[in-house]
CSV table of C-alpha atoms and ligand atoms in Angstrom, one decimal:
chain,number,residue,atom,x,y,z
A,1,MET,CA,6.8,-27.8,7.7
A,2,ASN,CA,3.8,-25.5,8.0
A,3,GLN,CA,3.9,-23.2,5.0
A,4,PRO,CA,1.6,-20.2,5.1
A,5,LYS,CA,-1.1,-20.5,2.4
A,6,PRO,CA,-0.5,-18.2,-0.5
A,7,ILE,CA,-2.8,-15.2,-0.7
A,8,GLN,CA,-4.8,-15.1,-3.9
A,9,LEU,CA,-5.6,-11.8,-5.7
A,10,ILE,CA,-7.5,-11.3,-8.9
A,11,GLY,CA,-6.6,-8.3,-11.1
A,12,SER,CA,-5.2,-7.2,-14.4
A,13,PRO,CA,-1.9,-5.7,-15.6
A,14,PRO,CA,-3.6,-2.4,-16.9
A,15,SER,CA,-4.9,-1.7,-13.3
A,16,PRO,CA,-2.7,0.6,-11.3
A,17,TYR,CA,-3.9,-0.8,-7.9
A,18,THR,CA,-3.2,-4.4,-9.1
A,19,ARG,CA,0.3,-3.4,-9.9
A,20,LYS,CA,0.7,-1.6,-6.6
A,21,MET,CA,-0.4,-4.6,-4.6
A,22,LEU,CA,1.5,-7.2,-6.6
A,23,SER,CA,4.7,-5.2,-6.1
A,24,ILE,CA,4.1,-5.0,-2.3
A,25,LEU,CA,3.5,-8.8,-2.0
A,26,ARG,CA,6.7,-9.4,-3.9
A,27,TYR,CA,8.8,-6.9,-1.9
A,28,ARG,CA,7.4,-8.2,1.4
A,29,HIS,CA,8.1,-11.8,0.4
A,30,ILE,CA,4.5,-12.7,1.1
A,31,PRO,CA,3.5,-16.0,-0.7
A,32,HIS,CA,0.8,-15.2,-3.2
A,33,ARG,CA,-0.9,-16.3,-6.4
A,34,MET,CA,-1.7,-13.6,-8.9
A,35,ILE,CA,-4.9,-14.6,-10.8
A,36,TRP,CA,-5.2,-12.5,-14.0
A,37,GLY,CA,-8.8,-12.1,-14.7
A,38,ASP,CA,-12.2,-10.6,-13.9
A,39,PRO,CA,-13.3,-11.0,-10.2
A,40,GLY,CA,-16.9,-11.3,-11.4
A,41,THR,CA,-15.9,-14.5,-13.3
A,42,VAL,CA,-13.2,-15.9,-11.0
A,43,LEU,CA,-14.9,-15.5,-7.6
A,44,PRO,CA,-17.8,-17.8,-8.4
A,45,SER,CA,-15.4,-20.4,-9.7
A,46,LEU,CA,-13.7,-20.3,-6.3
A,47,GLY,CA,-17.1,-20.5,-4.5
A,48,ILE,CA,-16.7,-17.0,-3.0
A,49,ALA,CA,-19.4,-14.3,-3.0
A,50,LYS,CA,-18.7,-11.1,-4.9
A,51,PRO,CA,-18.0,-8.0,-2.8
A,52,LYS,CA,-20.4,-5.0,-2.7
A,53,VAL,CA,-18.1,-3.0,-5.0
A,54,GLY,CA,-16.0,-5.1,-7.4
A,55,LEU,CA,-12.7,-3.4,-7.8
A,56,LEU,CA,-9.3,-4.4,-9.1
A,57,PRO,CA,-7.5,-6.0,-7.5
A,58,THR,CA,-9.8,-8.2,-5.4
A,59,PHE,CA,-8.1,-10.2,-2.7
A,60,VAL,CA,-9.3,-13.5,-1.3
A,61,MET,CA,-8.6,-13.4,2.4
A,62,PRO,CA,-10.0,-15.2,5.5
A,63,ASP,CA,-12.6,-13.3,7.6
A,64,GLU,CA,-12.6,-13.5,11.5
A,65,ALA,CA,-14.2,-17.0,11.3
A,66,GLY,CA,-11.5,-18.2,8.9
A,67,GLU,CA,-13.9,-18.3,5.9
A,68,LEU,CA,-12.4,-17.0,2.7
A,69,GLN,CA,-14.0,-13.8,1.4
A,70,ALA,CA,-13.5,-11.2,-1.3
A,71,VAL,CA,-11.8,-8.0,0.0
A,72,CYS,CA,-11.0,-4.8,-1.9
A,73,ASP,CA,-9.3,-1.5,-1.2
A,74,SER,CA,-5.5,-1.5,-1.2
A,75,THR,CA,-4.8,1.0,1.6
A,76,PRO,CA,-6.4,-1.0,4.5
A,77,ILE,CA,-5.2,-4.3,3.0
A,78,ILE,CA,-1.6,-3.0,3.2
A,79,ARG,CA,-2.2,-2.3,7.0
A,80,ARG,CA,-3.7,-5.8,7.5
A,81,LEU,CA,-0.7,-7.4,5.8
A,82,GLU,CA,1.6,-5.3,8.1
A,83,SER,CA,-0.1,-6.9,11.1
A,84,GLU,CA,-0.1,-10.5,9.7
A,85,TYR,CA,3.4,-10.7,8.2
A,86,GLN,CA,6.5,-9.6,10.0
A,87,GLY,CA,9.5,-7.8,8.5
A,88,ARG,CA,10.1,-5.8,5.3
A,89,SER,CA,7.5,-3.2,6.5
A,90,VAL,CA,6.3,-0.5,4.1
A,91,ILE,CA,5.5,1.9,6.9
A,92,PRO,CA,8.3,4.2,7.9
A,93,ASN,CA,9.6,3.8,11.5
A,94,ASP,CA,9.6,7.6,12.1
A,95,PRO,CA,5.9,8.4,13.0
A,96,ALA,CA,6.2,11.8,11.2
A,97,MET,CA,7.5,10.1,8.1
A,98,ALA,CA,4.8,7.5,8.4
A,99,PHE,CA,2.2,10.3,8.2
A,100,ILE,CA,3.9,11.8,5.1
A,101,ASP,CA,4.0,8.3,3.6
A,102,TYR,CA,0.2,8.0,4.2
A,103,LEU,CA,-0.5,11.4,2.7
A,104,LEU,CA,1.6,10.6,-0.4
A,105,GLU,CA,0.0,7.1,-0.8
A,106,ASP,CA,-3.4,8.8,-0.7
A,107,PHE,CA,-2.4,11.4,-3.2
A,108,ALA,CA,-1.0,8.8,-5.6
A,109,ASP,CA,-4.1,6.6,-5.3
A,110,GLU,CA,-6.7,9.4,-5.6
A,111,TRP,CA,-5.1,12.2,-7.6
A,112,GLY,CA,-2.7,10.0,-9.6
A,113,THR,CA,-5.6,8.1,-10.9
A,114,LYS,CA,-6.8,11.3,-12.5
A,115,TYR,CA,-3.7,11.4,-14.6
A,116,MET,CA,-4.0,7.8,-15.5
A,117,PHE,CA,-7.7,7.8,-16.4
A,118,HIS,CA,-7.5,11.2,-18.2
A,119,TYR,CA,-4.6,10.2,-20.5
A,120,ARG,CA,-5.9,6.7,-21.1
A,121,TRP,CA,-9.2,7.8,-22.5
A,122,GLN,CA,-9.0,11.4,-23.6
A,123,ALA,CA,-6.9,11.4,-26.8
A,124,GLU,CA,-7.8,9.1,-29.6
A,125,ALA,CA,-4.4,7.3,-29.9
A,126,ASP,CA,-4.5,6.4,-26.2
A,127,ALA,CA,-8.1,5.3,-26.2
A,128,ASP,CA,-7.4,3.2,-29.3
A,129,ASN,CA,-4.4,1.5,-27.5
A,130,ALA,CA,-6.4,0.9,-24.3
A,131,GLY,CA,-9.5,-0.2,-26.2
A,132,THR,CA,-7.6,-3.0,-27.9
A,133,LEU,CA,-5.4,-4.1,-25.0
A,134,LEU,CA,-7.8,-4.1,-22.1
A,135,PRO,CA,-9.9,-6.9,-23.6
A,136,LEU,CA,-6.7,-8.8,-24.7
A,137,PHE,CA,-5.4,-8.6,-21.1
A,138,GLN,CA,-8.6,-10.4,-20.1
A,139,MET,CA,-8.2,-13.1,-22.8
A,140,VAL,CA,-5.1,-13.0,-25.0
A,141,ASP,CA,-6.6,-15.5,-27.5
A,142,MET,CA,-9.9,-13.7,-27.8
A,143,PRO,CA,-11.3,-14.4,-31.3
A,144,ALA,CA,-11.0,-11.3,-33.6
A,145,ASP,CA,-14.8,-10.9,-34.0
A,146,LYS,CA,-15.3,-10.8,-30.2
A,147,LEU,CA,-12.5,-8.3,-29.9
A,148,ALA,CA,-14.1,-6.2,-32.6
A,149,GLN,CA,-17.3,-6.1,-30.4
A,150,PHE,CA,-15.6,-5.6,-27.1
A,151,LYS,CA,-13.3,-2.8,-28.2
A,152,PRO,CA,-16.0,-0.1,-29.0
A,153,PHE,CA,-18.0,-1.2,-26.0
A,154,ILE,CA,-15.3,-0.7,-23.5
A,155,THR,CA,-13.9,2.4,-25.2
A,156,GLU,CA,-17.3,4.1,-25.2
A,157,ARG,CA,-18.0,3.1,-21.6
A,158,GLN,CA,-14.7,4.4,-20.3
A,159,VAL,CA,-14.6,7.6,-22.4
A,160,GLY,CA,-18.1,8.3,-21.0
A,161,ARG,CA,-16.7,8.0,-17.5
A,162,LEU,CA,-13.9,10.7,-18.0
A,163,HIS,CA,-16.2,13.2,-16.2
A,164,VAL,CA,-16.2,11.0,-13.1
A,165,VAL,CA,-12.5,11.8,-12.4
A,166,GLY,CA,-13.1,15.5,-13.3
A,167,SER,CA,-11.5,15.3,-16.8
A,168,ASN,CA,-13.0,17.5,-19.4
A,169,GLU,CA,-11.8,20.2,-21.9
A,170,VAL,CA,-11.5,22.9,-19.1
A,171,THR,CA,-9.6,20.7,-16.7
A,172,ALA,CA,-7.4,18.9,-19.2
A,173,PRO,CA,-4.6,21.5,-19.1
A,174,VAL,CA,-4.7,21.4,-15.2
A,175,ILE,CA,-4.3,17.6,-15.2
A,176,ASP,CA,-1.5,17.8,-17.8
A,177,ALA,CA,0.4,20.6,-16.0
A,178,SER,CA,0.1,18.7,-12.7
A,179,TYR,CA,1.5,15.5,-14.1
A,180,ARG,CA,4.4,17.4,-15.6
A,181,ARG,CA,5.2,19.2,-12.4
A,182,LEU,CA,5.1,16.0,-10.5
A,183,LEU,CA,7.6,14.4,-12.9
A,184,THR,CA,9.9,17.4,-12.5
A,185,ALA,CA,9.7,17.1,-8.7
A,186,LEU,CA,10.4,13.3,-9.0
A,187,GLU,CA,13.4,13.9,-11.3
A,188,THR,CA,14.9,16.1,-8.6
A,189,HIS,CA,13.9,13.8,-5.7
A,190,LEU,CA,15.2,10.6,-7.3
A,191,GLN,CA,18.6,12.3,-7.8
A,192,GLN,CA,18.9,12.3,-4.0
A,193,GLN,CA,17.6,8.9,-3.1
A,194,PRO,CA,16.1,5.8,-4.8
A,195,TYR,CA,12.6,6.0,-3.1
A,196,LEU,CA,10.2,8.6,-1.9
A,197,MET,CA,10.8,7.4,1.6
A,198,GLY,CA,14.6,7.2,1.6
A,199,LYS,CA,16.7,4.1,0.8
A,200,ARG,CA,13.8,1.8,1.2
A,201,PRO,CA,10.3,1.9,-0.2
A,202,GLY,CA,7.2,3.0,1.7
A,203,ALA,CA,3.5,2.4,0.9
A,204,SER,CA,3.6,5.7,-1.0
A,205,ASP,CA,6.3,4.4,-3.3
A,206,PHE,CA,4.1,1.4,-4.2
A,207,ALA,CA,1.1,3.6,-4.8
A,208,LEU,CA,3.1,5.9,-7.0
A,209,TYR,CA,4.6,3.0,-8.8
A,210,GLY,CA,1.1,1.6,-9.5
A,211,GLN,CA,0.1,4.8,-11.4
A,212,LEU,CA,3.5,5.1,-13.1
A,213,SER,CA,3.2,1.4,-14.3
A,214,GLN,CA,0.4,2.7,-16.5
A,215,LEU,CA,1.6,6.2,-17.2
A,216,VAL,CA,5.0,5.0,-18.3
A,217,GLY,CA,4.3,1.4,-19.2
A,218,PHE,CA,0.9,1.4,-21.0
A,219,ASP,CA,-0.5,4.6,-22.3
A,220,PRO,CA,1.5,6.3,-25.2
A,221,THR,CA,0.9,10.0,-24.4
A,222,PRO,CA,1.9,10.1,-20.7
A,223,ARG,CA,4.8,7.7,-21.5
A,224,ALA,CA,6.3,10.2,-24.0
A,225,ILE,CA,5.9,13.0,-21.5
A,226,ALA,CA,7.6,11.0,-18.7
A,227,HIS,CA,10.5,10.1,-21.0
A,228,ALA,CA,10.9,13.8,-21.9
A,229,ILE,CA,10.7,15.1,-18.4
A,230,SER,CA,12.0,12.5,-16.0
A,231,PRO,CA,14.1,9.6,-17.1
A,232,ARG,CA,14.6,8.8,-13.4
A,233,ALA,CA,10.9,8.3,-12.9
A,234,VAL,CA,10.9,6.0,-15.9
A,235,ALA,CA,13.7,3.9,-14.4
A,236,TYR,CA,12.1,4.0,-11.0
A,237,SER,CA,8.8,2.6,-12.3
A,238,GLY,CA,10.8,-0.3,-13.9
A,239,LEU,CA,12.7,-1.0,-10.7
A,240,MET,CA,9.7,-0.8,-8.4
A,241,GLU,CA,8.0,-3.6,-10.2
A,242,ASP,CA,10.1,-6.1,-8.4
A,243,GLN,CA,11.9,-5.2,-5.2
A,244,THR,CA,12.3,-8.8,-3.9
A,245,GLY,CA,16.1,-8.5,-3.9
A,246,ILE,CA,16.7,-5.5,-1.6
A,247,GLU,CA,17.6,-6.1,2.0
A,248,PRO,CA,16.2,-3.1,3.8
A,249,ALA,CA,17.6,-1.9,7.2
A,250,ASP,CA,15.9,0.3,9.8
A,251,THR,CA,18.4,3.0,9.1
A,252,ASP,CA,17.4,3.1,5.4
A,253,TRP,CA,14.3,5.2,6.1
A,254,SER,CA,14.4,9.0,5.9
A,255,THR,CA,13.5,10.8,9.0
A,256,ALA,CA,11.6,14.1,9.0
A,257,GLU,CA,14.9,15.9,9.8
A,258,ASP,CA,17.1,14.2,7.2
A,259,ALA,CA,14.6,13.9,4.3
A,260,PRO,CA,15.9,15.9,1.3
A,261,SER,CA,14.2,19.2,0.5
A,262,SER,CA,13.1,17.6,-2.8
A,263,LEU,CA,10.4,15.9,-0.8
A,264,LYS,CA,8.8,19.3,-0.3
A,265,GLY,CA,8.7,19.6,-4.1
A,266,ILE,CA,6.4,16.6,-4.2
A,267,LEU,CA,4.3,17.8,-1.2
A,268,ASN,CA,3.9,21.2,-3.0
A,269,GLU,CA,2.0,19.4,-5.8
A,270,VAL,CA,-0.2,17.6,-3.2
A,271,GLY,CA,-1.0,21.0,-1.7
A,272,ARG,CA,-1.5,22.8,-5.0
A,273,VAL,CA,-4.1,20.4,-6.6
A,274,TYR,CA,-5.2,17.6,-4.3
A,275,ALA,CA,-5.8,19.7,-1.1
A,276,PRO,CA,-8.4,22.0,-2.7
A,277,ALA,CA,-10.1,19.0,-4.3
A,278,LEU,CA,-10.4,17.2,-0.9
A,279,LEU,CA,-11.7,20.3,0.8
A,280,ALA,CA,-14.3,21.1,-1.9
A,281,ASN,CA,-15.5,17.5,-1.9
A,282,ALA,CA,-15.8,17.5,1.9
A,283,GLN,CA,-17.8,20.7,1.9
A,284,ALA,CA,-20.2,19.3,-0.7
A,285,MET,CA,-20.6,16.2,1.3
A,286,GLN,CA,-21.5,18.2,4.4
A,287,ALA,CA,-24.0,20.3,2.4
A,288,GLY,CA,-25.4,17.1,0.8
A,289,GLU,CA,-24.5,18.3,-2.7
A,290,LYS,CA,-24.0,15.7,-5.4
A,291,THR,CA,-21.4,17.8,-7.2
A,292,TRP,CA,-18.8,20.4,-6.3
A,293,GLU,CA,-17.0,23.2,-8.0
A,294,THR,CA,-13.8,25.0,-7.0
A,295,GLU,CA,-10.7,26.7,-8.3
A,296,ILE,CA,-7.7,24.4,-8.8
A,297,ASP,CA,-4.5,25.8,-10.1
A,298,GLY,CA,-6.3,28.9,-11.4
A,299,CYS,CA,-9.0,26.9,-13.3
A,300,ARG,CA,-12.6,26.0,-12.6
A,301,TRP,CA,-12.9,22.4,-11.6
A,302,ALA,CA,-16.3,20.7,-11.4
A,303,GLN,CA,-17.0,17.1,-10.6
A,304,GLN,CA,-19.2,14.7,-8.7
A,305,THR,CA,-18.9,14.3,-4.9
A,306,PHE,CA,-17.3,11.2,-3.7
A,307,ASN,CA,-18.0,9.7,-0.2
A,308,TYR,CA,-14.8,7.8,-0.5
A,309,GLN,CA,-12.7,10.9,-0.8
A,310,GLY,CA,-14.5,12.4,2.1
A,311,LYS,CA,-13.3,9.4,4.1
A,312,CYS,CA,-9.7,9.9,2.7
A,313,LEU,CA,-9.7,13.4,4.3
A,314,GLN,CA,-11.0,12.0,7.5
A,315,TRP,CA,-8.4,9.2,7.6
A,316,ILE,CA,-5.6,11.6,6.9
A,317,ASN,CA,-6.7,13.6,9.9
A,318,GLU,CA,-7.0,10.5,12.1
A,319,GLU,CA,-3.4,9.6,11.2
A,320,TYR,CA,-2.3,13.1,12.1
A,321,GLN,CA,-4.3,13.2,15.4
A,322,ALA,CA,-2.8,9.8,16.4
A,323,LEU,CA,0.7,11.4,16.4
A,324,SER,CA,2.3,12.8,19.6
A,325,LYS,CA,2.4,16.6,19.9
A,326,SER,CA,6.1,16.7,19.1
A,327,ASP,CA,5.7,14.5,16.0
A,328,ARG,CA,2.8,16.7,14.8
A,329,SER,CA,5.2,19.7,15.0
A,330,ARG,CA,7.7,17.8,13.0
A,331,VAL,CA,5.1,17.0,10.4
A,332,ASP,CA,4.0,20.7,10.4
A,333,LEU,CA,7.5,21.7,9.5
A,334,LEU,CA,7.5,19.4,6.5
A,335,LEU,CA,4.1,20.7,5.3
A,336,GLU,CA,4.8,24.3,5.9
A,337,GLY,CA,4.2,26.4,2.8
A,338,THR,CA,3.1,23.4,0.7
A,339,GLY,CA,-0.7,24.1,0.8
A,340,CYS,CA,-1.2,20.7,2.6
A,341,GLU,CA,-1.6,22.5,5.9
A,342,ALA,CA,-5.1,23.4,4.7
A,343,ILE,CA,-6.4,19.8,4.9
A,344,ILE,CA,-5.3,19.3,8.5
A,345,PHE,CA,-7.9,20.3,11.1
B,1,GSH,N1,-9.3,2.4,-3.6
B,1,GSH,C1,-9.2,1.2,-4.4
B,1,GSH,C2,-9.3,1.5,-5.8
B,1,GSH,C3,-9.4,0.3,-6.7
B,1,GSH,C4,-9.9,0.7,-8.1
B,1,GSH,O1,-10.5,1.7,-8.2
B,1,GSH,N2,-9.8,-0.2,-9.1
B,1,GSH,C5,-10.3,0.1,-10.4
B,1,GSH,C6,-9.4,-0.4,-11.5
B,1,GSH,S1,-7.7,0.0,-11.3
B,1,GSH,C7,-11.6,-0.5,-10.7
B,1,GSH,O2,-11.7,-1.7,-10.4
B,1,GSH,N3,-12.6,0.2,-11.1
B,1,GSH,C8,-14.0,-0.3,-11.4
B,1,GSH,C9,-14.4,-0.3,-12.8
B,1,GSH,O3,-13.6,0.2,-13.6
B,1,GSH,O4,-15.5,-0.7,-13.1
B,1,GSH,C10,-7.9,0.5,-4.0
B,1,GSH,O5,-7.0,1.1,-3.6
B,1,GSH,O6,-7.8,-0.7,-4.2
């Protein structure tokens, strides 16, 4: 029998995007091999060239000519897997909900990572935890003297990158308040249904899970906050790790009309913090500015401009424009009053 070749991916347990993608491969019953390690070391040993930007996870997938190559960026990889493997889709069948799923996936990937990186490296107890564990997740039997060298190196490098996600003394309370509000919204939503997208998980569920795998499962400060605010989000992150056993049906998806109002609670957070960040970033890109500044949640937020997040805004709008007129109106109803309307052109 002709078995499909397992997909290889290289990543690490403390990487939210690695956990997101591993969980999707499991859920979708796609044969895979998880290689724990550093793509910079593993790829040459597989005889494969490194990608331009080496991110975790790095997938090893055939190009158009069938040659294996290194591929990064979880969002397009999810869509490629949808076209190459049938069944157990992570894209909702209602086009309006597919848009909401896309928006929430983007929010979890791009804003959720601010929670993750901020809590991981800001407070000393968290940085100490991550500084020890990150090297050990690369090599569990690392000699003690090597770990003693590695730990301060990685800790200083990552603490020095906090500003990249916009985390500093001024924005710390904004990030913290946003995380707490999201947990509160999740606690309400998960009382209605087991996933963001209904009775089966969408891409946004896996993206959210990726961040929660760290916030709940790795870093002490956000773990304590999650346990205090949303026991359901804690349980959800444990369950999302492995969804191989559920048998999803077409009718398990929420539709724009029957989605519980708690979904709006989550969209409110997107509109409150992520929408202004996307808009300020896009304006800075247009003006050719390397940094931007805006007010987020009543506070001055300054950070560097990211081309990638400019593309995120463009892709969100392309998804929206691809909808029929009536589906756009159905999306508009869901977004009404959330602040997300501002990012749709
Ligand atoms: N948009 C990418 C993001 C992947 C990403 O940013 N990965 C992080 C680790 S979780 C990374 O590799 N950062 C590079 C570094 O820390 O040097 C995706 O969805 O796959």
